[in-house]
């Protein structure tokens, strides 16, 4: 089975702190994605990556950056956390081929105080 | 551009009755369509997908969905609902001509009442 793991299930940080969210997948998937999920808004894409050291902005990249130094690992970075970044963050991965579904991690619920 | 609509925020159904969760989409090329389910405090789990071929797609846990190109719809169905089906359901679309990204709908909360 595909397994996508995220470093924390729950995280509480203070405004202005630098926050790292880590995601690891074990199925050699080329594509990796970071979403945030907010009630009534569904999932919104923050950043994605098609390959190592490659990144593309999604729909809401402001206030975030990412890093992909190894194929299995995709990190989301909040340079200076703000209260409006309180949310559920979901990581996903998929094979590059057409029509492949994304596999999701369990999510990290981040609260910024 | 690609987009997905789930016109119902909430669907209530009695246990044993058939259920339908609606999804409509908009793409410029050929659509790849997906349904996911999310249980409380969990990530999304893949249920089924339509890529090509038969318009009726069968998936996990007895769910199925029908692709209707003329109505640009991909409604999720189950003949007999279970209380354990209560969850948040997301429809997603990927445009064949638009790269690897998915666009997700806002979600529909399904409540199956005993």
mmCIF file of C-alpha atoms in Angstrom:
data_model
loop_
_atom_site.group_PDB
_atom_site.id
_atom_site.type_symbol
_atom_site.label_atom_id
_atom_site.label_comp_id
_atom_site.label_asym_id
_atom_site.label_seq_id
_atom_site.Cartn_x
_atom_site.Cartn_y
_atom_site.Cartn_z
ATOM 1 C CA UNK A 1 0.000 0.000 0.000
ATOM 2 C CA UNK A 2 1.043 3.551 -0.688
ATOM 3 C CA UNK A 3 1.957 5.359 2.463
ATOM 4 C CA UNK A 4 2.167 9.109 2.840
ATOM 5 C CA UNK A 5 3.245 10.314 6.259
ATOM 6 C CA UNK A 6 3.300 13.792 7.744
ATOM 7 C CA UNK A 7 5.600 14.770 10.563
ATOM 8 C CA UNK A 8 2.949 16.029 12.980
ATOM 9 C CA UNK A 9 -0.790 15.507 13.435
ATOM 10 C CA UNK A 10 -1.210 18.622 15.585
ATOM 11 C CA UNK A 11 1.019 21.671 15.836
ATOM 12 C CA UNK A 12 0.696 24.911 17.782
ATOM 13 C CA UNK A 13 2.958 27.835 16.907
ATOM 14 C CA UNK A 14 3.173 31.533 17.678
ATOM 15 C CA UNK A 15 2.810 34.409 15.221
ATOM 16 C CA UNK A 16 6.107 35.139 13.512
ATOM 17 C CA UNK A 17 7.645 31.703 14.063
ATOM 18 C CA UNK A 18 9.145 29.753 11.174
ATOM 19 C CA UNK A 19 7.228 26.492 10.706
ATOM 20 C CA UNK A 20 8.301 23.346 8.878
ATOM 21 C CA UNK A 21 5.809 20.684 7.784
ATOM 22 C CA UNK A 22 7.359 17.504 6.466
ATOM 23 C CA UNK A 23 5.846 14.923 4.131
ATOM 24 C CA UNK A 24 7.335 11.584 3.105
ATOM 25 C CA UNK A 25 5.985 9.037 0.604
ATOM 26 C CA UNK A 26 7.312 5.525 0.117
ATOM 27 C CA UNK A 27 6.073 4.622 -3.382
ATOM 28 C CA UNK A 28 8.570 6.415 -5.589
ATOM 29 C CA UNK A 29 5.966 8.899 -6.823
ATOM 30 C CA UNK A 30 7.177 11.721 -9.018
ATOM 31 C CA UNK A 31 4.458 14.229 -8.049
ATOM 32 C CA UNK A 32 3.929 15.702 -4.606
ATOM 33 C CA UNK A 33 1.446 18.323 -3.481
ATOM 34 C CA UNK A 34 0.640 20.533 -0.495
ATOM 35 C CA UNK A 35 -2.940 21.638 0.132
ATOM 36 C CA UNK A 36 -4.698 23.507 2.883
ATOM 37 C CA UNK A 37 -8.225 22.586 3.835
ATOM 38 C CA UNK A 38 -10.656 25.088 5.324
ATOM 39 C CA UNK A 39 -14.373 24.583 6.009
ATOM 40 C CA UNK A 40 -16.539 25.431 3.008
ATOM 41 C CA UNK A 41 -13.520 26.035 0.772
ATOM 42 C CA UNK A 42 -12.478 22.462 0.078
ATOM 43 C CA UNK A 43 -8.829 21.826 -0.702
ATOM 44 C CA UNK A 44 -6.709 24.620 -2.116
ATOM 45 C CA UNK A 45 -3.372 23.899 -3.722
ATOM 46 C CA UNK A 46 -0.415 25.728 -2.197
ATOM 47 C CA UNK A 47 2.572 24.262 -4.074
ATOM 48 C CA UNK A 48 3.385 21.152 -6.046
ATOM 49 C CA UNK A 49 6.457 19.427 -7.372
ATOM 50 C CA UNK A 50 6.936 17.151 -10.374
ATOM 51 C CA UNK A 51 10.504 16.163 -9.588
ATOM 52 C CA UNK A 52 13.405 16.650 -7.236
ATOM 53 C CA UNK A 53 14.408 20.302 -6.799
ATOM 54 C CA UNK A 54 11.452 21.346 -8.918
ATOM 55 C CA UNK A 55 8.495 23.362 -7.593
ATOM 56 C CA UNK A 56 5.490 25.157 -8.987
ATOM 57 C CA UNK A 57 3.119 27.617 -7.345
ATOM 58 C CA UNK A 58 -0.443 26.547 -6.816
ATOM 59 C CA UNK A 59 -3.466 28.730 -6.218
ATOM 60 C CA UNK A 60 -2.454 30.213 -2.835
ATOM 61 C CA UNK A 61 1.371 30.271 -2.513
ATOM 62 C CA UNK A 62 1.661 33.574 -0.656
ATOM 63 C CA UNK A 63 3.310 33.194 2.743
ATOM 64 C CA UNK A 64 4.600 29.703 1.952
ATOM 65 C CA UNK A 65 7.656 28.110 0.384
ATOM 66 C CA UNK A 66 8.617 24.497 -0.311
ATOM 67 C CA UNK A 67 11.662 22.304 -0.628
ATOM 68 C CA UNK A 68 12.173 19.014 -2.416
ATOM 69 C CA UNK A 69 15.757 17.821 -2.046
ATOM 70 C CA UNK A 70 14.891 14.117 -2.262
ATOM 71 C CA UNK A 71 12.220 12.370 -4.315
ATOM 72 C CA UNK A 72 10.392 10.963 -1.302
ATOM 73 C CA UNK A 73 10.288 14.135 0.780
ATOM 74 C CA UNK A 74 8.406 17.399 0.244
ATOM 75 C CA UNK A 75 8.557 20.121 2.880
ATOM 76 C CA UNK A 76 6.237 23.075 3.353
ATOM 77 C CA UNK A 77 7.696 26.127 5.077
ATOM 78 C CA UNK A 78 5.849 29.012 6.653
ATOM 79 C CA UNK A 79 8.524 31.711 6.808
ATOM 80 C CA UNK A 80 6.699 33.823 9.393
ATOM 81 C CA UNK A 81 3.515 32.201 10.623
ATOM 82 C CA UNK A 82 0.369 34.303 10.865
ATOM 83 C CA UNK A 83 -3.008 33.581 12.443
ATOM 84 C CA UNK A 84 -4.677 33.315 9.014
ATOM 85 C CA UNK A 85 -2.494 30.307 8.318
ATOM 86 C CA UNK A 86 -4.303 28.316 10.987
ATOM 87 C CA UNK A 87 -5.661 25.399 8.977
ATOM 88 C CA UNK A 88 -5.473 21.701 8.145
ATOM 89 C CA UNK A 89 -2.528 20.977 5.848
ATOM 90 C CA UNK A 90 -2.643 17.919 3.612
ATOM 91 C CA UNK A 91 0.196 16.398 1.634
ATOM 92 C CA UNK A 92 -0.432 14.144 -1.372
ATOM 93 C CA UNK A 93 1.585 12.230 -3.939
ATOM 94 C CA UNK A 94 0.898 10.565 -7.287
ATOM 95 C CA UNK A 95 2.585 8.857 -10.203
ATOM 96 C CA UNK A 96 3.249 11.132 -13.144
ATOM 97 C CA UNK A 97 1.182 9.111 -15.634
ATOM 98 C CA UNK A 98 -2.193 10.391 -16.798
ATOM 99 C CA UNK A 99 -5.222 9.562 -14.727
ATOM 100 C CA UNK A 100 -3.411 8.514 -11.577
ATOM 101 C CA UNK A 101 -5.111 9.314 -8.315
ATOM 102 C CA UNK A 102 -3.433 11.240 -5.533
ATOM 103 C CA UNK A 103 -2.692 9.542 -2.231
ATOM 104 C CA UNK A 104 -3.033 11.661 0.882
ATOM 105 C CA UNK A 105 -1.322 11.816 4.223
ATOM 106 C CA UNK A 106 -3.304 12.075 7.488
ATOM 107 C CA UNK A 107 -2.969 15.843 7.667
ATOM 108 C CA UNK A 108 -1.432 18.326 10.081
ATOM 109 C CA UNK A 109 -3.750 20.613 11.987
ATOM 110 C CA UNK A 110 -1.774 23.802 12.542
ATOM 111 C CA UNK A 111 -2.871 26.466 14.996
ATOM 112 C CA UNK A 112 -1.066 29.807 14.979
ATOM 113 C CA UNK A 113 -1.623 31.894 18.108
ATOM 114 C CA UNK B 1 -9.591 26.628 -16.621
ATOM 115 C CA UNK B 2 -11.028 23.739 -14.661
ATOM 116 C CA UNK B 3 -13.599 23.887 -11.890
ATOM 117 C CA UNK B 4 -15.784 21.610 -9.800
ATOM 118 C CA UNK B 5 -19.116 22.274 -8.109
ATOM 119 C CA UNK B 6 -20.810 20.262 -5.409
ATOM 120 C CA UNK B 7 -24.189 21.951 -5.153
ATOM 121 C CA UNK B 8 -25.162 20.474 -1.777
ATOM 122 C CA UNK B 9 -23.293 21.303 1.424
ATOM 123 C CA UNK B 10 -25.143 18.553 3.283
ATOM 124 C CA UNK B 11 -27.013 15.414 2.289
ATOM 125 C CA UNK B 12 -29.122 13.471 4.768
ATOM 126 C CA UNK B 13 -30.357 9.966 4.037
ATOM 127 C CA UNK B 14 -31.875 7.157 6.074
ATOM 128 C CA UNK B 15 -29.899 3.967 6.533
ATOM 129 C CA UNK B 16 -30.806 1.433 3.856
ATOM 130 C CA UNK B 17 -31.967 4.061 1.375
ATOM 131 C CA UNK B 18 -30.068 4.895 -1.808
ATOM 132 C CA UNK B 19 -27.782 7.907 -1.673
ATOM 133 C CA UNK B 20 -26.559 10.368 -4.281
ATOM 134 C CA UNK B 21 -23.887 13.032 -3.863
ATOM 135 C CA UNK B 22 -23.790 15.426 -6.797
ATOM 136 C CA UNK B 23 -20.825 16.794 -8.710
ATOM 137 C CA UNK B 24 -20.581 18.898 -11.849
ATOM 138 C CA UNK B 25 -17.395 20.008 -13.534
ATOM 139 C CA UNK B 26 -15.981 22.319 -16.164
ATOM 140 C CA UNK B 27 -12.847 21.621 -18.215
ATOM 141 C CA UNK B 28 -11.573 22.617 -21.623
ATOM 142 C CA UNK B 29 -10.157 19.212 -22.549
ATOM 143 C CA UNK B 30 -11.089 15.661 -21.578
ATOM 144 C CA UNK B 31 -11.797 15.251 -17.863
ATOM 145 C CA UNK B 32 -10.323 12.821 -15.404
ATOM 146 C CA UNK B 33 -12.778 12.625 -12.489
ATOM 147 C CA UNK B 34 -12.288 11.377 -8.936
ATOM 148 C CA UNK B 35 -14.196 10.901 -5.705
ATOM 149 C CA UNK B 36 -12.584 10.956 -2.284
ATOM 150 C CA UNK B 37 -13.968 10.444 1.224
ATOM 151 C CA UNK B 38 -12.694 12.031 4.426
ATOM 152 C CA UNK B 39 -13.495 10.724 7.882
ATOM 153 C CA UNK B 40 -13.034 13.030 10.909
ATOM 154 C CA UNK B 41 -9.429 14.075 11.547
ATOM 155 C CA UNK B 42 -8.168 11.939 8.698
ATOM 156 C CA UNK B 43 -6.688 12.514 5.263
ATOM 157 C CA UNK B 44 -8.624 11.881 2.072
ATOM 158 C CA UNK B 45 -9.187 8.320 0.885
ATOM 159 C CA UNK B 46 -9.603 7.524 -2.802
ATOM 160 C CA UNK B 47 -12.968 5.959 -3.722
ATOM 161 C CA UNK B 48 -13.115 5.752 -7.512
ATOM 162 C CA UNK B 49 -12.182 7.449 -10.755
ATOM 163 C CA UNK B 50 -13.306 7.890 -14.344
ATOM 164 C CA UNK B 51 -10.609 8.106 -16.997
ATOM 165 C CA UNK B 52 -12.184 6.623 -20.106
ATOM 166 C CA UNK B 53 -14.484 3.799 -21.155
ATOM 167 C CA UNK B 54 -17.666 2.695 -19.400
ATOM 168 C CA UNK B 55 -19.603 5.631 -17.988
ATOM 169 C CA UNK B 56 -20.517 3.705 -14.834
ATOM 170 C CA UNK B 57 -17.546 3.323 -12.553
ATOM 171 C CA UNK B 58 -17.506 1.066 -9.495
ATOM 172 C CA UNK B 59 -15.282 1.789 -6.530
ATOM 173 C CA UNK B 60 -14.563 0.996 -2.906
ATOM 174 C CA UNK B 61 -17.157 0.259 -0.194
ATOM 175 C CA UNK B 62 -20.006 -0.336 -2.693
ATOM 176 C CA UNK B 63 -19.893 3.159 -4.183
ATOM 177 C CA UNK B 64 -20.308 3.857 -7.869
ATOM 178 C CA UNK B 65 -20.439 6.970 -10.026
ATOM 179 C CA UNK B 66 -21.851 7.780 -13.419
ATOM 180 C CA UNK B 67 -20.041 9.985 -15.891
ATOM 181 C CA UNK B 68 -22.427 12.074 -17.988
ATOM 182 C CA UNK B 69 -20.586 14.091 -20.604
ATOM 183 C CA UNK B 70 -23.594 16.038 -21.897
ATOM 184 C CA UNK B 71 -24.507 17.190 -18.377
ATOM 185 C CA UNK B 72 -20.868 17.495 -17.287
ATOM 186 C CA UNK B 73 -21.707 15.551 -14.153
ATOM 187 C CA UNK B 74 -20.141 12.762 -12.115
ATOM 188 C CA UNK B 75 -22.576 11.925 -9.326
ATOM 189 C CA UNK B 76 -21.609 9.477 -6.588
ATOM 190 C CA UNK B 77 -24.159 6.807 -5.719
ATOM 191 C CA UNK B 78 -24.721 3.866 -3.438
ATOM 192 C CA UNK B 79 -27.776 1.588 -3.535
ATOM 193 C CA UNK B 80 -28.093 1.168 0.241
ATOM 194 C CA UNK B 81 -26.525 3.643 2.673
ATOM 195 C CA UNK B 82 -24.814 2.636 5.927
ATOM 196 C CA UNK B 83 -24.393 4.771 9.039
ATOM 197 C CA UNK B 84 -20.644 4.257 8.609
ATOM 198 C CA UNK B 85 -20.833 6.079 5.232
ATOM 199 C CA UNK B 86 -21.323 9.346 7.133
ATOM 200 C CA UNK B 87 -18.340 11.493 6.155
ATOM 201 C CA UNK B 88 -17.195 14.386 3.983
ATOM 202 C CA UNK B 89 -17.071 13.638 0.255
ATOM 203 C CA UNK B 90 -14.962 15.485 -2.296
ATOM 204 C CA UNK B 91 -15.211 15.429 -6.055
ATOM 205 C CA UNK B 92 -12.083 16.348 -8.040
ATOM 206 C CA UNK B 93 -11.275 16.908 -11.690
ATOM 207 C CA UNK B 94 -8.103 16.969 -13.690
ATOM 208 C CA UNK B 95 -8.119 18.422 -17.175
ATOM 209 C CA UNK B 96 -6.161 16.234 -19.567
ATOM 210 C CA UNK B 97 -4.812 19.361 -21.255
ATOM 211 C CA UNK B 98 -3.954 21.217 -18.060
ATOM 212 C CA UNK B 99 -1.151 19.276 -16.414
ATOM 213 C CA UNK B 100 -0.977 17.146 -13.302
ATOM 214 C CA UNK B 101 -3.040 19.282 -10.932
ATOM 215 C CA UNK B 102 -6.422 18.408 -9.507
ATOM 216 C CA UNK B 103 -9.165 20.861 -8.663
ATOM 217 C CA UNK B 104 -11.325 19.830 -5.728
ATOM 218 C CA UNK B 105 -14.906 20.746 -5.007
ATOM 219 C CA UNK B 106 -15.872 22.278 -1.649
ATOM 220 C CA UNK B 107 -17.105 18.981 -0.260
ATOM 221 C CA UNK B 108 -20.495 17.528 0.692
ATOM 222 C CA UNK B 109 -21.177 16.274 4.181
ATOM 223 C CA UNK B 110 -23.176 13.048 4.113
ATOM 224 C CA UNK B 111 -25.151 12.046 7.176
ATOM 225 C CA UNK B 112 -26.763 8.627 7.226
ATOM 226 C CA UNK B 113 -29.396 8.429 9.917
ATOM 227 C CA UNK B 114 -30.139 5.129 11.675
#
